[in-house]
Amino acid sequence: MATQIDEVAKVYARSLFELARELGGNPGVAAMGEELREVCAIVRADRSVLELFRSPIVDPGQRGASLTRIFKGRVTDTFLNFILVLNRKGRLAQLLSIEDAYDAMEQDAFGRIEVDVFTVSGSIDAATQATLVDDLTRSLGK
């Protein structure tokens, strides 16, 4: 996750978060977050999708039609409408930053703290993981 999230991304993330909560409570927030992460994973994995999202050369109307063809039936109508709003407002290139901001809001809402653990072997055994969870729970009060 990025360490600094721009204010515009926070505004759009907050709007999506509040809409998800209004439509489905905490499960809606989690589901919308998963949808956002999945679309962002596609954007990261496929350079042509990234270019479609970022290119100032592509007409917003044509891009909107392409986005509808790509995502209709694959994402909820709510999320598709969100993407189309970003496109109309010229903010689609900020989707990855919006993902970071949404993730931070989601983690906060669910009382979670993201922790990265680095090991020499690249993995951690169950006993060590349990010890880390206990230690972090005690020190963070969560």
mmCIF file of C-alpha atoms in Angstrom:
data_model
loop_
_atom_site.group_PDB
_atom_site.id
_atom_site.type_symbol
_atom_site.label_atom_id
_atom_site.label_comp_id
_atom_site.label_asym_id
_atom_site.label_seq_id
_atom_site.Cartn_x
_atom_site.Cartn_y
_atom_site.Cartn_z
ATOM 1 C CA MET A 1 0.000 0.000 0.000
ATOM 2 C CA ALA A 2 1.266 3.505 -0.769
ATOM 3 C CA THR A 3 2.449 5.550 2.174
ATOM 4 C CA GLN A 4 0.863 8.778 1.014
ATOM 5 C CA ILE A 5 -2.521 8.976 -0.660
ATOM 6 C CA ASP A 6 -3.583 12.108 -2.504
ATOM 7 C CA GLU A 7 -6.644 14.004 -1.355
ATOM 8 C CA VAL A 8 -8.630 13.485 -4.554
ATOM 9 C CA ALA A 9 -8.216 9.713 -4.232
ATOM 10 C CA LYS A 10 -9.433 9.953 -0.637
ATOM 11 C CA VAL A 11 -12.565 11.836 -1.718
ATOM 12 C CA TYR A 12 -13.495 9.231 -4.327
ATOM 13 C CA ALA A 13 -12.607 6.355 -1.997
ATOM 14 C CA ARG A 14 -14.761 7.879 0.743
ATOM 15 C CA SER A 15 -17.690 8.202 -1.674
ATOM 16 C CA LEU A 16 -17.366 4.563 -2.754
ATOM 17 C CA PHE A 17 -16.933 3.419 0.854
ATOM 18 C CA GLU A 18 -20.010 5.293 2.078
ATOM 19 C CA LEU A 19 -22.093 4.042 -0.840
ATOM 20 C CA ALA A 20 -20.988 0.453 -0.174
ATOM 21 C CA ARG A 21 -21.825 0.793 3.514
ATOM 22 C CA GLU A 22 -25.226 2.345 2.725
ATOM 23 C CA LEU A 23 -26.089 -0.439 0.283
ATOM 24 C CA GLY A 24 -24.761 -3.388 2.249
ATOM 25 C CA GLY A 25 -23.334 -2.481 5.642
ATOM 26 C CA ASN A 26 -19.963 -3.974 6.551
ATOM 27 C CA PRO A 27 -20.413 -6.941 4.182
ATOM 28 C CA GLY A 28 -21.069 -4.423 1.400
ATOM 29 C CA VAL A 29 -17.899 -2.531 2.279
ATOM 30 C CA ALA A 30 -15.894 -5.765 2.167
ATOM 31 C CA ALA A 31 -17.477 -6.886 -1.117
ATOM 32 C CA MET A 32 -16.876 -3.515 -2.768
ATOM 33 C CA GLY A 33 -13.284 -3.549 -1.546
ATOM 34 C CA GLU A 34 -12.784 -6.976 -3.080
ATOM 35 C CA GLU A 35 -14.253 -5.798 -6.368
ATOM 36 C CA LEU A 36 -11.975 -2.757 -6.354
ATOM 37 C CA ARG A 37 -8.921 -4.928 -5.610
ATOM 38 C CA GLU A 38 -9.810 -7.346 -8.425
ATOM 39 C CA VAL A 39 -10.184 -4.580 -11.010
ATOM 40 C CA CYS A 40 -6.954 -2.935 -9.840
ATOM 41 C CA ALA A 41 -5.167 -6.294 -10.141
ATOM 42 C CA ILE A 42 -6.324 -6.453 -13.777
ATOM 43 C CA VAL A 43 -5.088 -2.912 -14.354
ATOM 44 C CA ARG A 44 -1.680 -3.772 -12.864
ATOM 45 C CA ALA A 45 -1.385 -7.038 -14.793
ATOM 46 C CA ASP A 46 -2.399 -5.824 -18.250
ATOM 47 C CA ARG A 47 -0.535 -2.856 -19.640
ATOM 48 C CA SER A 48 -3.189 -2.289 -22.324
ATOM 49 C CA VAL A 49 -5.866 -1.821 -19.652
ATOM 50 C CA LEU A 50 -3.573 0.544 -17.760
ATOM 51 C CA GLU A 51 -3.050 2.564 -20.949
ATOM 52 C CA LEU A 52 -6.805 2.624 -21.603
ATOM 53 C CA PHE A 53 -7.313 4.035 -18.109
ATOM 54 C CA ARG A 54 -4.541 6.633 -18.344
ATOM 55 C CA SER A 55 -4.410 7.779 -21.958
ATOM 56 C CA PRO A 56 -5.482 11.379 -22.553
ATOM 57 C CA ILE A 57 -5.727 10.529 -26.264
ATOM 58 C CA VAL A 58 -8.694 8.191 -25.828
ATOM 59 C CA ASP A 59 -12.022 10.017 -26.019
ATOM 60 C CA PRO A 60 -13.840 9.714 -22.660
ATOM 61 C CA GLY A 61 -17.046 8.647 -24.427
ATOM 62 C CA GLN A 62 -15.262 5.879 -26.318
ATOM 63 C CA ARG A 63 -13.403 4.856 -23.169
ATOM 64 C CA GLY A 64 -16.693 4.708 -21.259
ATOM 65 C CA ALA A 65 -18.185 2.446 -23.929
ATOM 66 C CA SER A 66 -15.095 0.218 -23.771
ATOM 67 C CA LEU A 67 -15.245 0.085 -19.979
ATOM 68 C CA THR A 68 -18.892 -0.902 -20.141
ATOM 69 C CA ARG A 69 -18.100 -3.694 -22.633
ATOM 70 C CA ILE A 70 -15.176 -4.922 -20.523
ATOM 71 C CA PHE A 71 -16.804 -4.845 -17.092
ATOM 72 C CA LYS A 72 -20.597 -5.181 -17.629
ATOM 73 C CA GLY A 73 -21.703 -8.415 -16.005
ATOM 74 C CA ARG A 74 -18.279 -8.889 -14.406
ATOM 75 C CA VAL A 75 -18.685 -6.253 -11.696
ATOM 76 C CA THR A 76 -21.734 -4.927 -9.905
ATOM 77 C CA ASP A 77 -23.663 -2.122 -11.547
ATOM 78 C CA THR A 78 -22.687 0.097 -8.612
ATOM 79 C CA PHE A 79 -18.988 -0.458 -9.210
ATOM 80 C CA LEU A 80 -19.354 -0.067 -12.980
ATOM 81 C CA ASN A 81 -21.122 3.257 -12.424
ATOM 82 C CA PHE A 82 -18.287 4.322 -10.112
ATOM 83 C CA ILE A 83 -15.709 3.546 -12.816
ATOM 84 C CA LEU A 84 -17.773 5.436 -15.381
ATOM 85 C CA VAL A 85 -17.991 8.474 -13.070
ATOM 86 C CA LEU A 86 -14.198 8.393 -12.667
ATOM 87 C CA ASN A 87 -13.919 8.291 -16.450
ATOM 88 C CA ARG A 88 -16.296 11.238 -16.976
ATOM 89 C CA LYS A 89 -14.472 13.291 -14.345
ATOM 90 C CA GLY A 90 -11.030 12.495 -15.790
ATOM 91 C CA ARG A 91 -9.985 10.616 -12.641
ATOM 92 C CA LEU A 92 -9.724 7.051 -13.927
ATOM 93 C CA ALA A 93 -5.920 7.185 -13.825
ATOM 94 C CA GLN A 94 -6.205 7.533 -10.041
ATOM 95 C CA LEU A 95 -7.950 4.198 -9.545
ATOM 96 C CA LEU A 96 -4.880 2.591 -7.943
ATOM 97 C CA SER A 97 -4.578 5.469 -5.464
ATOM 98 C CA ILE A 98 -8.293 5.199 -4.777
ATOM 99 C CA GLU A 99 -7.735 1.517 -4.014
ATOM 100 C CA ASP A 100 -5.074 2.442 -1.436
ATOM 101 C CA ALA A 101 -7.355 5.008 0.199
ATOM 102 C CA TYR A 102 -10.315 2.601 0.246
ATOM 103 C CA ASP A 103 -8.149 -0.130 1.760
ATOM 104 C CA ALA A 104 -7.051 2.219 4.556
ATOM 105 C CA MET A 105 -10.692 3.113 5.295
ATOM 106 C CA GLU A 106 -11.724 -0.539 5.209
ATOM 107 C CA GLN A 107 -8.914 -1.578 7.560
ATOM 108 C CA ASP A 108 -9.849 1.206 9.961
ATOM 109 C CA ALA A 109 -13.572 0.384 9.845
ATOM 110 C CA PHE A 110 -12.917 -3.263 10.662
ATOM 111 C CA GLY A 111 -10.318 -2.495 13.329
ATOM 112 C CA ARG A 112 -7.549 -4.214 11.406
ATOM 113 C CA ILE A 113 -3.934 -3.266 11.124
ATOM 114 C CA GLU A 114 -1.904 -4.504 8.196
ATOM 115 C CA VAL A 115 1.374 -6.078 9.235
ATOM 116 C CA ASP A 116 4.129 -7.254 6.911
ATOM 117 C CA VAL A 117 6.425 -9.955 8.256
ATOM 118 C CA PHE A 118 9.703 -10.655 6.507
ATOM 119 C CA THR A 119 11.545 -13.902 7.086
ATOM 120 C CA VAL A 120 14.708 -15.430 5.698
ATOM 121 C CA SER A 121 12.832 -18.501 4.454
ATOM 122 C CA GLY A 122 9.944 -16.516 3.016
ATOM 123 C CA SER A 123 7.387 -18.314 5.171
ATOM 124 C CA ILE A 124 6.329 -18.446 8.787
ATOM 125 C CA ASP A 125 5.240 -21.466 10.810
ATOM 126 C CA ALA A 126 1.918 -21.578 12.666
ATOM 127 C CA ALA A 127 3.456 -21.323 16.149
ATOM 128 C CA THR A 128 5.481 -18.221 15.259
ATOM 129 C CA GLN A 129 2.447 -16.665 13.593
ATOM 130 C CA ALA A 130 0.337 -17.285 16.712
ATOM 131 C CA THR A 131 3.034 -15.705 18.893
ATOM 132 C CA LEU A 132 3.198 -12.653 16.609
ATOM 133 C CA VAL A 133 -0.586 -12.274 16.630
ATOM 134 C CA ASP A 134 -0.669 -12.481 20.433
ATOM 135 C CA ASP A 135 2.195 -9.997 20.834
ATOM 136 C CA LEU A 136 0.689 -7.530 18.352
ATOM 137 C CA THR A 137 -2.769 -7.846 19.881
ATOM 138 C CA ARG A 138 -1.373 -7.117 23.312
ATOM 139 C CA SER A 139 0.815 -4.200 22.217
ATOM 140 C CA LEU A 140 -1.777 -2.597 19.920
ATOM 141 C CA GLY A 141 -4.797 -3.265 22.086
ATOM 142 C CA LYS A 142 -6.775 -4.739 19.189
#
